[in-house]
Amino acid sequence: MSRPPRRRTAPPGRPRRPLGALRALRAVPWRYDLPSSLVVFLVALPLCVGVAVASGVPAELGLMTGIVGGLVVGLLPGSSLQVSGPAAGLTVLVYEAVQRFGPGALGLLVLGTGLLQLAMGALRLGRWFRAMSASVVHGMLAGIGLTLLFGQLYALADRRAPATGPEKIAGLPVLLRDAVTGAATPSAVALGAGTLLVLVFWKHLPAKVVQNVPAPLAAVGLAAAVTAAADLPVARVRVSGLLDVVHLPDRATLSALAGTAGLGTVLAFTLIASAETLFSAAAVDRMHHGPRTDYDRELTAQGIGNTVCGLLGALPMTAVIVRSAANVQAGARTKASRTLHGVWLLLFTALLPGALGLVPLTALAAVLVHAGAKLVPVRRIVALCREHRGEALVLGVTATAIIATDLFEGVLIGIGLAVAKSAWQTSHLQIGVEELHPERVLRVRLSGNATFLRLPRLLDTLERLPADRPVELDWSGLRHLDHACTVALASWATQHRARSSAPLAVEPPLPAVV
């Protein structure tokens, strides 16, 4: 009889090794997640800086939010591949809040946002954002991608982009003319165009070793090397110390929450940040076959992240579709990729800010142009135009609304149109009138869904029936008969019997009208 194997125990006084942590590290597919984290880092860097500058605060605050999004939210449950960072959709609101309450009050407003999101997560309100039409999701991706592409084309030529989407589109012909004629900075245009070419053709290079290097990393690295070697006169990334911009909330800033204006700002931050995060989660889940997002946990994770950002005086955060899509497209498999992107942000901004100073902004703009173009679902749009034109209309309207307004309003417009389209389709009603011989009875058959939206057509058909002919109304084929149609049919039956001597049969009998 064999003895059971002896269980090994650690010697007295010696702590056990953290086998769980080691197993977790060994389980990470580093060959996928490590390169993906570098790609996300290169996409996140200009976004963090750009959102901070547009919000009227130092660039380091945007980087701080990106670091928290990676190191804190990246480790929390909720979504596995979604990446968080500064909220581009809150740029205007943050700018107005800074101008009104002062930079020192920003942390307190973000702290209130985080606490509200924690409450929403505890109440399990995140699941309500799962009701999202696929066409709205793809329209959101297209709208964000085109907005990013149009805006970064200006940065590619070392120009400042206009504020709104329509202005960006309207200024493209002038931008193209200046780039061709040399009125724009020639070195920036050439460097940006070269970076784009590397991004597009890198995967087609024959050397397998070369292909293992992420295209954005190779493109930015080559651009930085050319810039340094030729000493090109182009704008570069400028980052100073992170600790200098950290501002903890104090009693002097409590006045920001004393009035309705401050509380309204916190509520606006919360609603927009939560909606953008969970709308993005719906989009990211459609881009991969891994674990689905737990919306309530993701909302809680965002609340923890914004609470930390508030304590540090940083910008509010959301899950950002641009860097999330870059993470998925780069081949990430686990949340290690998004966590590592926060490590790279911290490493380079805190310990190696000089290394970032070698990177030209036009190269980062080229990375964003490439990422924006990849967000536009061209194949999906073509397929919808061929087979489901109504869904293609929802997609197009959503994308156009996002370009014309912003992400939050554009998605709401798309959802409204999708709801209206679904209501119209689900209220489809078939009305058939046939004559039965030799009794010359007119049989009216109703099938489908009888709702108030189809009431005018239904009543027009019934009121055109001759008064001297027997009528059979068969509504057994209806899947749904709402109250408005029930009242209308009962009223029409009463009036028809009153003015006609011919019999009227209704099968099955109409329900009693209250």
Short mmCIF file of N, CA, C and O in Angstrom, two decimals, residues 90-149:
data_model
loop_
_atom_site.label_atom_id
_atom_site.label_comp_id
_atom_site.label_asym_id
_atom_site.label_seq_id
_atom_site.Cartn_x
_atom_site.Cartn_y
_atom_site.Cartn_z
N LEU A 90 -14.10 65.20 -21.58
CA LEU A 90 -14.32 66.17 -20.51
C LEU A 90 -13.43 67.40 -20.65
O LEU A 90 -13.39 68.23 -19.73
N THR A 91 -12.74 67.54 -21.78
CA THR A 91 -11.76 68.62 -21.92
C THR A 91 -12.38 69.99 -21.70
O THR A 91 -11.85 70.81 -20.94
N VAL A 92 -13.52 70.24 -22.37
CA VAL A 92 -14.16 71.56 -22.26
C VAL A 92 -14.63 71.81 -20.83
O VAL A 92 -14.43 72.90 -20.27
N LEU A 93 -15.25 70.79 -20.22
CA LEU A 93 -15.75 70.95 -18.85
C LEU A 93 -14.60 71.17 -17.86
O LEU A 93 -14.71 71.97 -16.93
N VAL A 94 -13.51 70.43 -18.05
CA VAL A 94 -12.36 70.60 -17.16
C VAL A 94 -11.77 72.01 -17.31
O VAL A 94 -11.43 72.67 -16.31
N TYR A 95 -11.66 72.47 -18.54
CA TYR A 95 -11.12 73.81 -18.78
C TYR A 95 -11.99 74.87 -18.10
O TYR A 95 -11.47 75.79 -17.44
N GLU A 96 -13.30 74.75 -18.25
CA GLU A 96 -14.20 75.71 -17.61
C GLU A 96 -14.12 75.62 -16.09
O GLU A 96 -14.18 76.66 -15.39
N ALA A 97 -13.99 74.40 -15.55
CA ALA A 97 -13.90 74.24 -14.10
C ALA A 97 -12.61 74.85 -13.56
O ALA A 97 -12.61 75.49 -12.50
N VAL A 98 -11.51 74.68 -14.29
CA VAL A 98 -10.23 75.26 -13.86
C VAL A 98 -10.31 76.78 -13.88
O VAL A 98 -9.81 77.46 -12.96
N GLN A 99 -10.94 77.34 -14.92
CA GLN A 99 -11.06 78.78 -15.00
C GLN A 99 -11.98 79.34 -13.91
O GLN A 99 -11.76 80.44 -13.41
N ARG A 100 -12.99 78.58 -13.54
CA ARG A 100 -13.97 79.08 -12.58
C ARG A 100 -13.54 78.87 -11.13
O ARG A 100 -13.67 79.79 -10.30
N PHE A 101 -13.05 77.68 -10.81
CA PHE A 101 -12.74 77.34 -9.42
C PHE A 101 -11.25 77.38 -9.11
O PHE A 101 -10.87 77.33 -7.94
N GLY A 102 -10.39 77.44 -10.14
CA GLY A 102 -8.96 77.44 -9.92
C GLY A 102 -8.37 76.04 -10.06
O GLY A 102 -9.06 75.04 -9.83
N PRO A 103 -7.09 75.95 -10.41
CA PRO A 103 -6.45 74.63 -10.58
C PRO A 103 -6.44 73.80 -9.30
O PRO A 103 -6.50 72.57 -9.36
N GLY A 104 -6.38 74.45 -8.15
CA GLY A 104 -6.32 73.70 -6.91
C GLY A 104 -7.59 72.95 -6.58
O GLY A 104 -7.56 71.95 -5.85
N ALA A 105 -8.73 73.40 -7.13
CA ALA A 105 -10.01 72.74 -6.84
C ALA A 105 -10.27 71.56 -7.75
O ALA A 105 -11.22 70.79 -7.51
N LEU A 106 -9.45 71.38 -8.80
CA LEU A 106 -9.70 70.29 -9.74
C LEU A 106 -9.64 68.93 -9.04
O LEU A 106 -10.47 68.06 -9.29
N GLY A 107 -8.67 68.74 -8.16
CA GLY A 107 -8.56 67.46 -7.47
C GLY A 107 -9.79 67.12 -6.65
O GLY A 107 -10.24 65.97 -6.63
N LEU A 108 -10.37 68.13 -5.99
CA LEU A 108 -11.56 67.89 -5.18
C LEU A 108 -12.74 67.50 -6.06
O LEU A 108 -13.54 66.62 -5.71
N LEU A 109 -12.87 68.14 -7.22
CA LEU A 109 -13.96 67.80 -8.14
C LEU A 109 -13.80 66.38 -8.67
O LEU A 109 -14.78 65.62 -8.77
N VAL A 110 -12.58 66.00 -8.99
CA VAL A 110 -12.32 64.64 -9.48
C VAL A 110 -12.52 63.62 -8.36
O VAL A 110 -13.03 62.52 -8.59
N LEU A 111 -12.16 63.99 -7.14
CA LEU A 111 -12.38 63.10 -6.00
C LEU A 111 -13.87 62.83 -5.81
O LEU A 111 -14.29 61.68 -5.59
N GLY A 112 -14.70 63.88 -5.91
CA GLY A 112 -16.15 63.69 -5.83
C GLY A 112 -16.67 62.80 -6.94
O GLY A 112 -17.57 61.97 -6.73
N THR A 113 -16.10 62.94 -8.14
CA THR A 113 -16.49 62.08 -9.26
C THR A 113 -16.19 60.61 -8.96
O THR A 113 -17.03 59.74 -9.20
N GLY A 114 -15.00 60.35 -8.42
CA GLY A 114 -14.65 58.98 -8.09
C GLY A 114 -15.56 58.37 -7.04
O GLY A 114 -15.98 57.21 -7.16
N LEU A 115 -15.90 59.14 -6.03
CA LEU A 115 -16.78 58.62 -4.98
C LEU A 115 -18.18 58.33 -5.52
O LEU A 115 -18.81 57.33 -5.15
N LEU A 116 -18.67 59.19 -6.42
CA LEU A 116 -19.98 58.94 -7.02
C LEU A 116 -19.95 57.68 -7.89
O LEU A 116 -20.92 56.90 -7.90
N GLN A 117 -18.88 57.49 -8.62
CA GLN A 117 -18.77 56.28 -9.44
C GLN A 117 -18.72 55.03 -8.57
O GLN A 117 -19.28 53.99 -8.94
N LEU A 118 -18.05 55.11 -7.43
CA LEU A 118 -18.05 53.97 -6.51
C LEU A 118 -19.46 53.65 -6.03
O LEU A 118 -19.85 52.47 -5.94
N ALA A 119 -20.24 54.69 -5.75
CA ALA A 119 -21.62 54.46 -5.33
C ALA A 119 -22.45 53.84 -6.46
O ALA A 119 -23.25 52.93 -6.23
N MET A 120 -22.24 54.31 -7.70
CA MET A 120 -22.97 53.75 -8.83
C MET A 120 -22.59 52.29 -9.06
O MET A 120 -23.45 51.46 -9.38
N GLY A 121 -21.31 51.98 -8.89
CA GLY A 121 -20.90 50.58 -9.03
C GLY A 121 -21.51 49.70 -7.95
O GLY A 121 -21.91 48.56 -8.22
N ALA A 122 -21.58 50.21 -6.71
CA ALA A 122 -22.17 49.44 -5.62
C ALA A 122 -23.66 49.21 -5.85
O ALA A 122 -24.21 48.16 -5.47
N LEU A 123 -24.33 50.16 -6.51
CA LEU A 123 -25.75 50.02 -6.83
C LEU A 123 -25.99 49.22 -8.10
O LEU A 123 -27.14 49.08 -8.53
N ARG A 124 -24.91 48.74 -8.73
CA ARG A 124 -24.99 47.91 -9.93
C ARG A 124 -25.72 48.62 -11.07
O ARG A 124 -26.59 48.05 -11.73
N LEU A 125 -25.33 49.87 -11.30
CA LEU A 125 -25.93 50.64 -12.38
C LEU A 125 -25.17 50.48 -13.70
O LEU A 125 -25.65 50.93 -14.74
N GLY A 126 -24.00 49.86 -13.66
CA GLY A 126 -23.20 49.75 -14.87
C GLY A 126 -23.84 48.87 -15.93
O GLY A 126 -23.65 49.09 -17.13
N ARG A 127 -24.58 47.86 -15.53
CA ARG A 127 -25.15 46.91 -16.48
C ARG A 127 -26.13 47.56 -17.45
O ARG A 127 -26.37 47.04 -18.54
N TRP A 128 -26.68 48.71 -17.08
CA TRP A 128 -27.65 49.36 -17.96
C TRP A 128 -27.00 49.88 -19.24
O TRP A 128 -27.68 50.15 -20.22
N PHE A 129 -25.67 50.02 -19.21
CA PHE A 129 -24.99 50.51 -20.40
C PHE A 129 -24.72 49.40 -21.41
O PHE A 129 -24.14 49.66 -22.46
N ARG A 130 -25.14 48.17 -21.10
CA ARG A 130 -24.93 47.08 -22.05
C ARG A 130 -25.91 47.15 -23.21
O ARG A 130 -25.69 46.50 -24.24
N ALA A 131 -26.99 47.89 -23.05
CA ALA A 131 -27.98 48.01 -24.13
C ALA A 131 -27.43 48.96 -25.19
O ALA A 131 -27.67 50.16 -25.16
N MET A 132 -26.66 48.41 -26.11
CA MET A 132 -25.99 49.23 -27.12
C MET A 132 -26.10 48.55 -28.47
O MET A 132 -25.73 47.38 -28.64
N SER A 133 -26.63 49.28 -29.45
CA SER A 133 -26.74 48.77 -30.81
C SER A 133 -25.35 48.59 -31.42
O SER A 133 -24.46 49.42 -31.22
N ALA A 134 -25.16 47.51 -32.19
CA ALA A 134 -23.88 47.28 -32.85
C ALA A 134 -23.54 48.41 -33.82
O ALA A 134 -22.38 48.80 -33.95
N SER A 135 -24.55 48.93 -34.50
CA SER A 135 -24.30 50.03 -35.45
C SER A 135 -23.85 51.29 -34.73
O SER A 135 -23.01 52.04 -35.23
N VAL A 136 -24.40 51.53 -33.54
CA VAL A 136 -23.96 52.69 -32.76
C VAL A 136 -22.52 52.50 -32.31
O VAL A 136 -21.71 53.44 -32.33
N VAL A 137 -22.16 51.28 -31.93
CA VAL A 137 -20.77 51.00 -31.51
C VAL A 137 -19.81 51.26 -32.66
O VAL A 137 -18.78 51.94 -32.50
N HIS A 138 -20.11 50.73 -33.83
CA HIS A 138 -19.22 50.94 -34.97
C HIS A 138 -19.23 52.40 -35.43
O HIS A 138 -18.21 52.91 -35.90
N GLY A 139 -20.37 53.05 -35.30
CA GLY A 139 -20.40 54.48 -35.60
C GLY A 139 -19.56 55.29 -34.63
O GLY A 139 -18.90 56.27 -35.02
N MET A 140 -19.54 54.85 -33.36
CA MET A 140 -18.69 55.51 -32.38
C MET A 140 -17.22 55.33 -32.73
O MET A 140 -16.43 56.29 -32.67
N LEU A 141 -16.84 54.13 -33.13
CA LEU A 141 -15.45 53.89 -33.52
C LEU A 141 -15.07 54.75 -34.73
O LEU A 141 -13.99 55.35 -34.77
N ALA A 142 -15.97 54.81 -35.72
CA ALA A 142 -15.69 55.60 -36.91
C ALA A 142 -15.59 57.08 -36.58
O ALA A 142 -14.69 57.78 -37.06
N GLY A 143 -16.50 57.58 -35.76
CA GLY A 143 -16.49 59.00 -35.40
C GLY A 143 -15.24 59.39 -34.63
O GLY A 143 -14.61 60.41 -34.93
N ILE A 144 -14.86 58.56 -33.66
CA ILE A 144 -13.65 58.85 -32.88
C ILE A 144 -12.42 58.75 -33.76
O ILE A 144 -11.51 59.58 -33.69
N GLY A 145 -12.39 57.72 -34.60
CA GLY A 145 -11.23 57.55 -35.48
C GLY A 145 -11.05 58.72 -36.44
O GLY A 145 -9.93 59.23 -36.62
N LEU A 146 -12.14 59.17 -37.05
CA LEU A 146 -12.04 60.29 -38.00
C LEU A 146 -11.71 61.60 -37.28
O LEU A 146 -10.94 62.41 -37.79
N THR A 147 -12.29 61.81 -36.09
CA THR A 147 -11.96 63.01 -35.33
C THR A 147 -10.48 63.04 -34.98
O THR A 147 -9.81 64.08 -35.10
N LEU A 148 -9.96 61.90 -34.53
CA LEU A 148 -8.54 61.81 -34.20
C LEU A 148 -7.68 62.03 -35.43
O LEU A 148 -6.69 62.76 -35.40
N LEU A 149 -8.06 61.41 -36.54
CA LEU A 149 -7.29 61.52 -37.78
C LEU A 149 -7.24 62.96 -38.27
O LEU A 149 -6.16 63.49 -38.58
#
